[in-house]
Short mmCIF file of C-alpha atoms in Angstrom, two decimals:
data_model
loop_
_atom_site.label_atom_id
_atom_site.label_comp_id
_atom_site.label_asym_id
_atom_site.label_seq_id
_atom_site.Cartn_x
_atom_site.Cartn_y
_atom_site.Cartn_z
CA MET A 24 -29.75 -19.98 12.72
CA GLY A 25 -31.17 -19.66 9.21
CA LEU A 26 -27.79 -18.51 7.85
CA LEU A 27 -26.09 -21.54 9.40
CA ILE A 28 -28.59 -23.93 7.79
CA TYR A 29 -28.14 -22.32 4.38
CA THR A 30 -24.36 -22.51 4.80
CA LEU A 31 -24.53 -26.20 5.68
CA TYR A 32 -26.77 -26.85 2.69
CA GLY A 33 -24.26 -25.04 0.50
CA PHE A 34 -21.37 -27.18 1.75
CA ALA A 35 -23.43 -30.36 1.46
CA ILE A 36 -24.36 -29.62 -2.16
CA PHE A 37 -20.76 -28.70 -2.97
CA PHE A 38 -19.36 -31.94 -1.51
CA PHE A 39 -22.09 -34.04 -3.12
CA SER A 40 -21.42 -32.42 -6.52
CA GLY A 41 -17.68 -33.02 -6.09
CA TRP A 42 -18.36 -36.65 -5.24
CA ILE A 43 -20.36 -37.11 -8.45
CA PHE A 44 -17.64 -35.33 -10.43
CA ILE A 45 -14.94 -37.69 -9.13
CA TRP A 46 -16.96 -40.71 -10.24
CA LEU A 47 -17.08 -39.12 -13.70
CA VAL A 48 -13.28 -38.77 -13.58
CA HIS A 49 -12.99 -42.49 -12.74
CA PHE A 50 -15.10 -43.54 -15.73
CA LEU A 51 -13.41 -41.07 -18.12
CA ALA A 52 -10.02 -42.51 -17.17
CA ILE A 53 -11.16 -46.10 -17.73
CA PHE A 54 -12.75 -45.15 -21.06
CA ASN A 55 -9.65 -43.29 -22.26
CA GLY A 56 -7.37 -46.10 -21.12
CA LYS A 57 -9.39 -48.66 -23.08
CA MET A 58 -9.49 -46.41 -26.14
CA LYS A 59 -5.85 -45.30 -26.34
CA LEU A 60 -3.48 -47.62 -24.51
CA HIS A 61 -1.68 -50.67 -25.92
CA LYS A 62 -2.89 -50.33 -29.49
CA LYS A 63 -1.22 -52.21 -32.34
CA ILE A 64 1.00 -50.14 -34.61
CA ASN A 65 0.22 -50.53 -38.30
CA VAL A 66 2.79 -48.63 -40.37
CA PRO A 67 3.27 -49.62 -44.05
CA ALA A 68 6.84 -50.65 -44.77
CA GLU A 69 7.28 -47.90 -47.38
CA THR A 70 6.20 -45.09 -45.01
CA PRO A 71 9.08 -42.62 -44.45
CA LEU A 72 9.86 -42.06 -40.78
CA PRO A 73 11.63 -38.93 -39.47
CA GLY A 74 14.88 -39.12 -37.55
CA VAL A 75 14.77 -38.64 -33.79
CA SER A 76 17.37 -37.19 -31.43
CA ILE A 77 17.08 -38.86 -28.03
CA ILE A 78 18.44 -36.85 -25.11
CA LYS A 79 19.29 -38.91 -22.02
CA PRO A 80 20.21 -36.81 -18.95
CA LEU A 81 22.13 -38.99 -16.48
CA VAL A 82 23.15 -38.47 -12.85
CA GLY A 83 24.44 -41.48 -10.91
CA ILE A 84 23.60 -45.15 -11.35
CA ASP A 85 21.37 -47.86 -9.96
CA SER A 86 21.21 -51.61 -10.47
CA ASN A 87 18.82 -51.32 -13.44
CA LEU A 88 20.54 -48.50 -15.31
CA PHE A 89 22.54 -50.67 -17.71
CA ILE A 90 19.55 -52.66 -18.99
CA ASN A 91 17.48 -49.47 -19.22
CA LEU A 92 20.11 -47.73 -21.34
CA GLU A 93 20.69 -50.85 -23.44
CA SER A 94 17.00 -50.93 -24.38
CA PHE A 95 17.56 -47.69 -26.34
CA PHE A 96 20.33 -49.30 -28.40
CA LEU A 97 17.97 -52.19 -29.27
CA MET A 98 15.00 -50.19 -30.58
CA ASN A 99 13.51 -51.16 -33.94
CA TYR A 100 13.50 -47.74 -35.59
CA PRO A 101 15.35 -46.75 -38.78
CA GLN A 102 16.99 -43.45 -37.84
CA PHE A 103 17.83 -42.07 -34.42
CA GLU A 104 20.73 -40.77 -32.36
CA LEU A 105 21.44 -41.12 -28.65
CA LEU A 106 22.78 -38.06 -26.86
CA PHE A 107 23.92 -38.90 -23.32
CA CYS A 108 24.20 -35.82 -21.12
CA ILE A 109 26.15 -36.54 -17.94
CA HIS A 110 26.47 -34.25 -14.94
CA ASP A 111 30.26 -34.43 -14.52
CA ASP A 112 33.25 -36.53 -15.55
CA ASN A 113 33.27 -38.40 -12.22
CA ASP A 114 29.77 -39.78 -12.72
CA ALA A 115 29.70 -43.58 -12.67
CA SER A 116 27.14 -43.70 -15.51
CA ILE A 117 29.91 -42.80 -18.00
CA MET A 118 31.29 -46.33 -17.66
CA PHE A 119 27.93 -47.87 -18.61
CA VAL A 120 27.45 -45.60 -21.60
CA LYS A 121 30.94 -46.27 -22.96
CA ARG A 122 30.45 -50.03 -22.61
CA LEU A 123 27.20 -49.81 -24.58
CA ILE A 124 28.72 -47.63 -27.31
CA ASP A 125 31.49 -50.21 -27.74
CA LYS A 126 28.95 -53.06 -27.73
CA TYR A 127 26.71 -51.42 -30.37
CA PRO A 128 29.06 -49.52 -32.72
CA ASN A 129 26.40 -49.16 -35.42
CA VAL A 130 24.18 -47.01 -33.18
CA ASP A 131 24.77 -43.27 -33.48
CA ALA A 132 25.60 -42.28 -29.88
CA LYS A 133 27.54 -39.42 -28.29
CA ILE A 134 28.45 -38.36 -24.75
CA PHE A 135 28.31 -34.79 -23.41
CA ILE A 136 29.82 -34.12 -20.01
CA GLY A 137 29.42 -31.13 -17.71
CA GLY A 138 26.35 -29.41 -19.06
CA SER A 139 25.91 -25.64 -19.38
CA LYS A 140 24.67 -23.36 -16.61
CA ILE A 141 21.76 -21.54 -18.21
CA GLY A 142 19.30 -21.46 -15.33
CA ILE A 143 18.12 -22.91 -12.05
CA ASN A 144 16.94 -26.27 -13.43
CA PRO A 145 19.76 -28.87 -13.17
CA LYS A 146 18.15 -31.20 -15.69
CA ILE A 147 17.99 -28.50 -18.35
CA ASN A 148 21.56 -27.43 -17.57
CA ASN A 149 22.62 -31.04 -18.02
CA MET A 150 20.76 -31.45 -21.34
CA LYS A 151 21.83 -28.18 -22.97
CA PRO A 152 24.94 -29.45 -24.89
CA GLY A 153 23.04 -32.47 -26.22
CA TYR A 154 20.08 -30.31 -27.19
CA ASP A 155 22.33 -27.92 -29.14
CA ALA A 156 24.01 -30.84 -30.93
CA ALA A 157 20.74 -32.61 -31.92
CA LYS A 158 20.59 -33.07 -35.68
CA TYR A 159 16.91 -34.00 -35.98
CA ASP A 160 13.88 -31.79 -35.43
CA LEU A 161 12.09 -34.44 -33.38
CA ILE A 162 13.70 -34.73 -29.96
CA LEU A 163 12.82 -37.26 -27.28
CA ILE A 164 13.71 -36.27 -23.73
CA SER A 165 13.90 -39.50 -21.76
CA ASP A 166 14.83 -39.94 -18.10
CA SER A 167 17.46 -42.44 -17.02
CA GLY A 168 14.94 -44.76 -15.35
CA ILE A 169 12.93 -45.39 -18.54
CA ARG A 170 13.11 -48.74 -20.31
CA MET A 171 12.03 -48.93 -23.96
CA LYS A 172 10.41 -51.76 -25.87
CA GLU A 173 11.52 -52.37 -29.44
CA ASP A 174 8.53 -50.50 -30.86
CA THR A 175 8.14 -47.73 -28.24
CA LEU A 176 9.80 -45.03 -30.32
CA LEU A 177 7.78 -46.06 -33.39
CA ASP A 178 4.62 -45.83 -31.32
CA MET A 179 5.47 -42.29 -30.23
CA VAL A 180 6.50 -41.05 -33.68
CA THR A 181 3.34 -42.38 -35.35
CA SER A 182 1.32 -40.45 -32.78
CA MET A 183 3.00 -37.22 -33.88
CA LYS A 184 0.41 -35.98 -36.39
CA GLU A 185 0.70 -32.73 -38.37
CA ASP A 186 -1.17 -30.67 -35.77
CA VAL A 187 0.61 -32.27 -32.80
CA ALA A 188 3.73 -30.73 -31.23
CA LEU A 189 4.30 -33.05 -28.28
CA VAL A 190 3.67 -36.74 -27.66
CA HIS A 191 3.99 -37.83 -24.04
CA GLN A 192 3.82 -41.16 -22.28
CA MET A 193 1.70 -41.80 -19.23
CA PRO A 194 4.00 -42.78 -16.33
CA PHE A 195 3.76 -46.42 -15.30
CA THR A 196 6.25 -49.02 -14.05
CA CYS A 197 7.86 -52.27 -15.13
CA ASP A 198 7.21 -55.38 -13.06
CA ARG A 199 9.61 -55.48 -10.13
CA LYS A 200 9.72 -57.23 -6.77
CA GLY A 201 9.15 -55.81 -3.30
CA PHE A 202 6.46 -53.80 -1.54
CA ALA A 203 7.87 -50.45 -2.67
CA ALA A 204 7.68 -51.59 -6.32
CA THR A 205 4.11 -52.81 -5.79
CA LEU A 206 3.20 -49.49 -4.20
CA GLU A 207 4.66 -47.59 -7.16
CA LYS A 208 2.73 -49.69 -9.67
CA VAL A 209 -0.51 -49.26 -7.72
CA TYR A 210 -0.03 -45.50 -7.45
CA PHE A 211 0.87 -44.94 -11.10
CA GLY A 212 -1.84 -47.35 -12.26
CA THR A 213 -4.66 -45.88 -10.13
CA ALA A 214 -4.48 -42.44 -8.48
CA HIS A 215 -1.99 -40.94 -10.95
CA ALA A 216 -3.44 -42.66 -14.02
CA ARG A 217 -6.98 -41.57 -13.14
CA ILE A 218 -6.05 -37.89 -13.28
CA TYR A 219 -3.64 -38.30 -16.21
CA LEU A 220 -6.04 -40.15 -18.50
CA SER A 221 -9.13 -38.11 -17.68
CA ALA A 222 -7.20 -34.84 -18.13
CA ASP A 223 -5.84 -36.05 -21.47
CA LEU A 224 -9.34 -36.92 -22.65
CA VAL A 225 -10.71 -33.43 -22.01
CA GLY A 226 -7.61 -31.63 -23.31
CA VAL A 227 -5.99 -30.51 -20.04
CA ASN A 228 -2.18 -30.22 -19.97
CA CYS A 229 -1.06 -33.24 -17.93
CA CYS A 230 2.31 -33.82 -19.61
CA THR A 231 5.19 -35.24 -17.57
CA GLY A 232 8.70 -34.95 -18.92
CA MET A 233 10.11 -38.38 -18.12
CA SER A 234 9.43 -39.41 -21.73
CA ALA A 235 8.24 -36.76 -24.17
CA LEU A 236 8.70 -36.37 -27.94
CA MET A 237 8.71 -32.75 -29.17
CA ARG A 238 9.33 -30.62 -32.23
CA LYS A 239 12.63 -28.85 -31.57
CA HIS A 240 12.01 -25.88 -33.84
CA LEU A 241 8.90 -24.99 -31.84
CA LEU A 242 10.89 -24.98 -28.61
CA ASP A 243 13.51 -22.83 -30.32
CA GLU A 244 10.80 -20.39 -31.35
CA ALA A 245 9.87 -20.05 -27.67
CA GLY A 246 13.48 -19.29 -26.71
CA GLY A 247 14.97 -22.78 -26.53
CA LEU A 248 15.89 -24.48 -23.28
CA GLU A 249 16.99 -21.14 -21.82
CA ALA A 250 13.38 -19.95 -21.72
CA PHE A 251 12.41 -22.83 -19.43
CA ALA A 252 15.51 -23.10 -17.25
CA ARG A 253 13.98 -20.91 -14.50
CA TYR A 254 11.35 -23.58 -13.77
CA LEU A 255 11.80 -26.95 -12.09
CA ALA A 256 8.67 -28.36 -13.78
CA GLU A 257 10.03 -27.68 -17.25
CA ASP A 258 7.80 -30.40 -18.75
CA PHE A 259 4.60 -28.56 -17.79
CA PHE A 260 5.88 -25.31 -19.28
CA PHE A 261 7.14 -26.99 -22.47
CA ALA A 262 3.60 -28.23 -23.05
CA LYS A 263 1.97 -24.96 -21.98
CA SER A 264 4.12 -23.00 -24.44
CA LEU A 265 3.01 -25.26 -27.30
CA VAL A 266 -0.69 -25.29 -26.35
CA ASP A 267 -0.72 -21.51 -26.00
CA ARG A 268 0.37 -21.30 -29.64
CA GLY A 269 -2.43 -23.56 -30.84
CA TRP A 270 -0.60 -26.88 -31.06
CA LYS A 271 -2.01 -30.15 -29.72
CA LEU A 272 -0.64 -32.68 -27.28
CA ARG A 273 -1.09 -36.43 -27.65
CA ILE A 274 -0.64 -39.37 -25.32
CA SER A 275 1.28 -42.36 -26.66
CA SER A 276 -0.31 -45.79 -26.83
CA GLN A 277 2.47 -47.22 -24.67
CA PRO A 278 3.00 -45.93 -21.14
CA ALA A 279 6.43 -44.86 -19.95
CA TRP A 280 8.03 -47.97 -18.50
CA GLN A 281 9.80 -46.72 -15.38
CA ASN A 282 12.40 -49.27 -14.37
CA ALA A 283 14.69 -47.62 -11.85
CA ALA A 284 15.76 -49.92 -9.04
CA PRO A 285 12.92 -49.94 -6.48
CA LEU A 286 13.54 -47.52 -3.65
CA ALA A 287 12.30 -47.61 -0.09
CA VAL A 288 8.71 -46.60 0.59
CA GLN A 289 9.91 -43.37 2.19
CA SER A 290 11.89 -42.44 -0.94
CA PHE A 291 8.84 -43.06 -3.09
CA GLN A 292 6.68 -40.87 -0.86
CA ASN A 293 9.31 -38.13 -0.96
CA ARG A 294 9.11 -38.22 -4.75
CA ILE A 295 5.31 -37.91 -4.71
CA SER A 296 5.59 -35.10 -2.17
CA ARG A 297 8.01 -33.26 -4.47
CA TRP A 298 5.54 -33.48 -7.33
CA ALA A 299 2.79 -32.16 -5.05
CA LYS A 300 4.93 -29.13 -4.16
CA LEU A 301 5.36 -28.36 -7.86
CA ARG A 302 1.60 -28.58 -8.44
CA PHE A 303 0.90 -26.27 -5.49
CA ALA A 304 3.23 -23.63 -6.96
CA MET A 305 1.94 -23.92 -10.54
CA VAL A 306 -1.77 -24.40 -9.79
CA PRO A 307 -2.49 -23.08 -6.25
CA SER A 308 -6.10 -24.28 -6.32
CA THR A 309 -4.80 -27.84 -5.93
CA ILE A 310 -3.95 -27.00 -2.31
CA ILE A 311 -7.69 -27.17 -1.57
CA LEU A 312 -8.96 -29.48 -4.31
CA GLU A 313 -6.36 -32.23 -4.11
CA PRO A 314 -6.95 -33.50 -0.55
CA ILE A 315 -10.74 -33.51 -0.90
CA SER A 316 -10.45 -35.59 -4.06
CA GLU A 317 -8.73 -38.47 -2.25
CA CYS A 318 -10.75 -41.59 -1.43
CA VAL A 319 -10.56 -41.47 2.37
CA PHE A 320 -11.28 -37.78 2.88
CA LEU A 321 -13.84 -37.48 0.08
CA GLY A 322 -15.69 -40.51 1.47
CA ILE A 323 -16.12 -38.76 4.82
CA LEU A 324 -17.39 -35.58 3.16
CA ALA A 325 -19.74 -37.50 0.85
CA SER A 326 -21.14 -39.55 3.73
CA TRP A 327 -21.93 -36.40 5.68
CA SER A 328 -23.46 -34.58 2.70
CA LEU A 329 -25.69 -37.52 1.70
CA ASN A 330 -26.82 -37.90 5.30
CA PHE A 331 -27.53 -34.17 5.57
CA LEU A 332 -29.36 -33.90 2.23
CA PHE A 333 -31.13 -37.27 1.99
CA GLN A 334 -30.78 -38.87 5.46
CA PHE A 335 -28.76 -41.79 4.05
CA ASP A 336 -26.88 -43.90 6.57
CA PRO A 337 -23.32 -42.44 6.49
CA PHE A 338 -21.73 -45.80 7.36
CA VAL A 339 -23.42 -47.51 4.41
CA VAL A 340 -22.52 -44.62 2.10
CA TYR A 341 -18.86 -44.81 3.11
CA LEU A 342 -18.70 -48.57 2.57
CA PHE A 343 -20.28 -48.18 -0.88
CA HIS A 344 -17.91 -45.32 -1.71
CA ALA A 345 -14.75 -47.21 -0.67
CA LEU A 346 -15.76 -50.48 -2.34
CA LEU A 347 -16.67 -48.87 -5.66
CA TRP A 348 -13.51 -46.76 -5.63
CA PHE A 349 -11.43 -49.87 -4.96
CA LEU A 350 -13.06 -51.86 -7.79
CA LEU A 351 -12.70 -49.03 -10.32
CA ASP A 352 -9.04 -48.58 -9.38
CA TYR A 353 -8.42 -52.29 -9.82
CA ALA A 354 -10.10 -52.22 -13.24
CA LEU A 355 -8.01 -49.23 -14.33
CA LEU A 356 -4.77 -50.86 -13.16
CA CYS A 357 -5.58 -54.02 -15.14
CA ILE A 358 -6.22 -51.93 -18.28
CA ILE A 359 -2.87 -50.16 -17.96
CA GLN A 360 -0.98 -53.34 -17.09
CA ASN A 361 -2.50 -55.00 -20.19
CA GLY A 362 -1.98 -58.43 -18.69
CA SER A 363 -1.74 -60.27 -15.41
CA LEU A 364 -0.65 -58.24 -12.42
CA PRO A 365 2.76 -59.29 -11.05
CA PHE A 366 1.41 -59.59 -7.51
CA ALA A 367 -1.49 -61.30 -5.73
CA LYS A 368 -4.82 -59.59 -5.10
CA THR A 369 -4.05 -59.49 -1.39
CA GLU A 370 -0.86 -57.53 -2.15
CA PHE A 371 -2.92 -55.11 -4.22
CA VAL A 372 -5.35 -54.63 -1.33
CA ILE A 373 -2.50 -53.90 1.10
CA ALA A 374 -0.69 -51.50 -1.26
CA TRP A 375 -3.94 -49.75 -2.24
CA CYS A 376 -4.99 -49.25 1.39
CA PHE A 377 -1.53 -48.02 2.34
CA ARG A 378 -1.51 -45.50 -0.53
CA GLU A 379 -4.99 -44.20 0.21
CA PHE A 380 -4.52 -43.84 3.97
CA THR A 381 -1.11 -42.15 3.64
CA ALA A 382 -2.10 -39.78 0.79
CA VAL A 383 -3.18 -37.00 3.16
CA ILE A 384 0.07 -37.39 5.15
CA VAL A 385 2.12 -36.94 1.97
CA PHE A 386 -0.01 -33.91 1.08
CA LEU A 387 0.48 -32.30 4.50
CA LYS A 388 4.21 -32.94 4.34
CA ALA A 389 4.41 -31.17 0.97
CA LEU A 390 2.42 -28.24 2.32
CA TRP A 391 4.44 -27.97 5.54
CA ASP A 392 7.87 -28.01 3.86
CA PRO A 393 7.70 -26.23 0.47
CA GLU A 394 11.43 -26.58 -0.27
CA ILE A 395 12.40 -29.17 -2.87
CA LYS A 396 15.53 -31.31 -2.61
CA TRP A 397 16.35 -32.54 -6.10
CA ARG A 398 19.55 -33.91 -7.56
CA THR A 399 22.41 -31.78 -6.18
CA GLY A 400 20.49 -28.82 -4.78
CA THR A 401 17.68 -27.49 -2.65
CA TYR A 402 15.14 -25.14 -4.22
CA LYS A 403 12.38 -22.82 -3.10
CA LEU A 404 9.31 -22.47 -5.30
CA LYS A 405 7.45 -19.26 -6.01
CA TRP A 406 3.88 -18.89 -7.24
CA GLY A 407 3.68 -19.62 -10.94
CA GLY A 408 6.33 -22.34 -10.80
CA LEU A 409 9.44 -20.13 -10.70
CA ALA A 410 12.26 -21.52 -8.57
CA GLU A 411 15.31 -20.20 -6.78
CA GLU A 412 18.18 -22.22 -5.36
CA VAL A 413 18.45 -22.12 -1.58
CA LYS A 414 21.66 -24.05 -1.13
CA THR A 415 23.84 -26.47 -3.01
CA LYS A 416 24.82 -29.85 -1.69
CA LEU A 417 28.59 -30.19 -1.63
#
């Protein structure tokens, strides 16, 4: 009986400590968001700016692709090239790219079709010809769903200090209509942003590759794209390779403005599930830590531990926990949005509740089915992030 009591005390202290730690994560994210996001860029006119090679891997189209690609032709930056890497010559995105090249003949832009098979990662295979042809040492890898503002590239380049090897943008979304778009904005502005910003503040590798500016010669020193083609989460291993050699990572002042056409809720959850599978393979401890860090599940554990340790009413504790979590998430989302939210507060409440109550379902789905369906193939992950192709979609 004594052993059982000591065990329960141990669990109660562990859950209570984790609860306190998560509140620290909330406040660190809000602090870092206020400190780093949406800052004005002050660059003297005479300051020389390096050229940038922008690699755009494209597969397929959606209704927002043209305006997303056009935003790269309209950037206010003195010297850059656009390298469009397209999966095959039947891809519909070729038509959009050619129209834009004709519309903006003064922009240095090239098309590469077919890719090069250098590994398991289809994105790296797609980018390889453009990467080899890049004429500048700074390369920006930018996904097809990203929309740029006129000063986004300038913001990223000015963040690239002498001791920095990679500047990444925190994923966020443009304002779009529909519940799925609202759900995406709430997720990327709360749950995802909380971890991203707090990790960045304490120096943890949290880089995502949807929009990342890197020094090409440092990637070449590590073996070039070939060295990372065996991973699906190439962005994590790009950053890890640089950090391991003593270089620093920096987050850009502007978030990455995702602007792909809003998908169905199920498609969005499949995407989040795919990311969870990658995290499980790269950092196995997240299998245990991730679900108990979610609002709903952690609230239950905290209510029990506070009742066990201090005899607090668990119902009152849970209400306090959920309300404070909700308010801090709303504050963080407003910081990242940097303006009025494009939906009513009631819509935020609905999307936030839906996200929180389905988070464990998405987690269990990722754990139950470890295979990843991405682009044209299906992949099986191994511990450490290595991947092997299971089958190819014809």
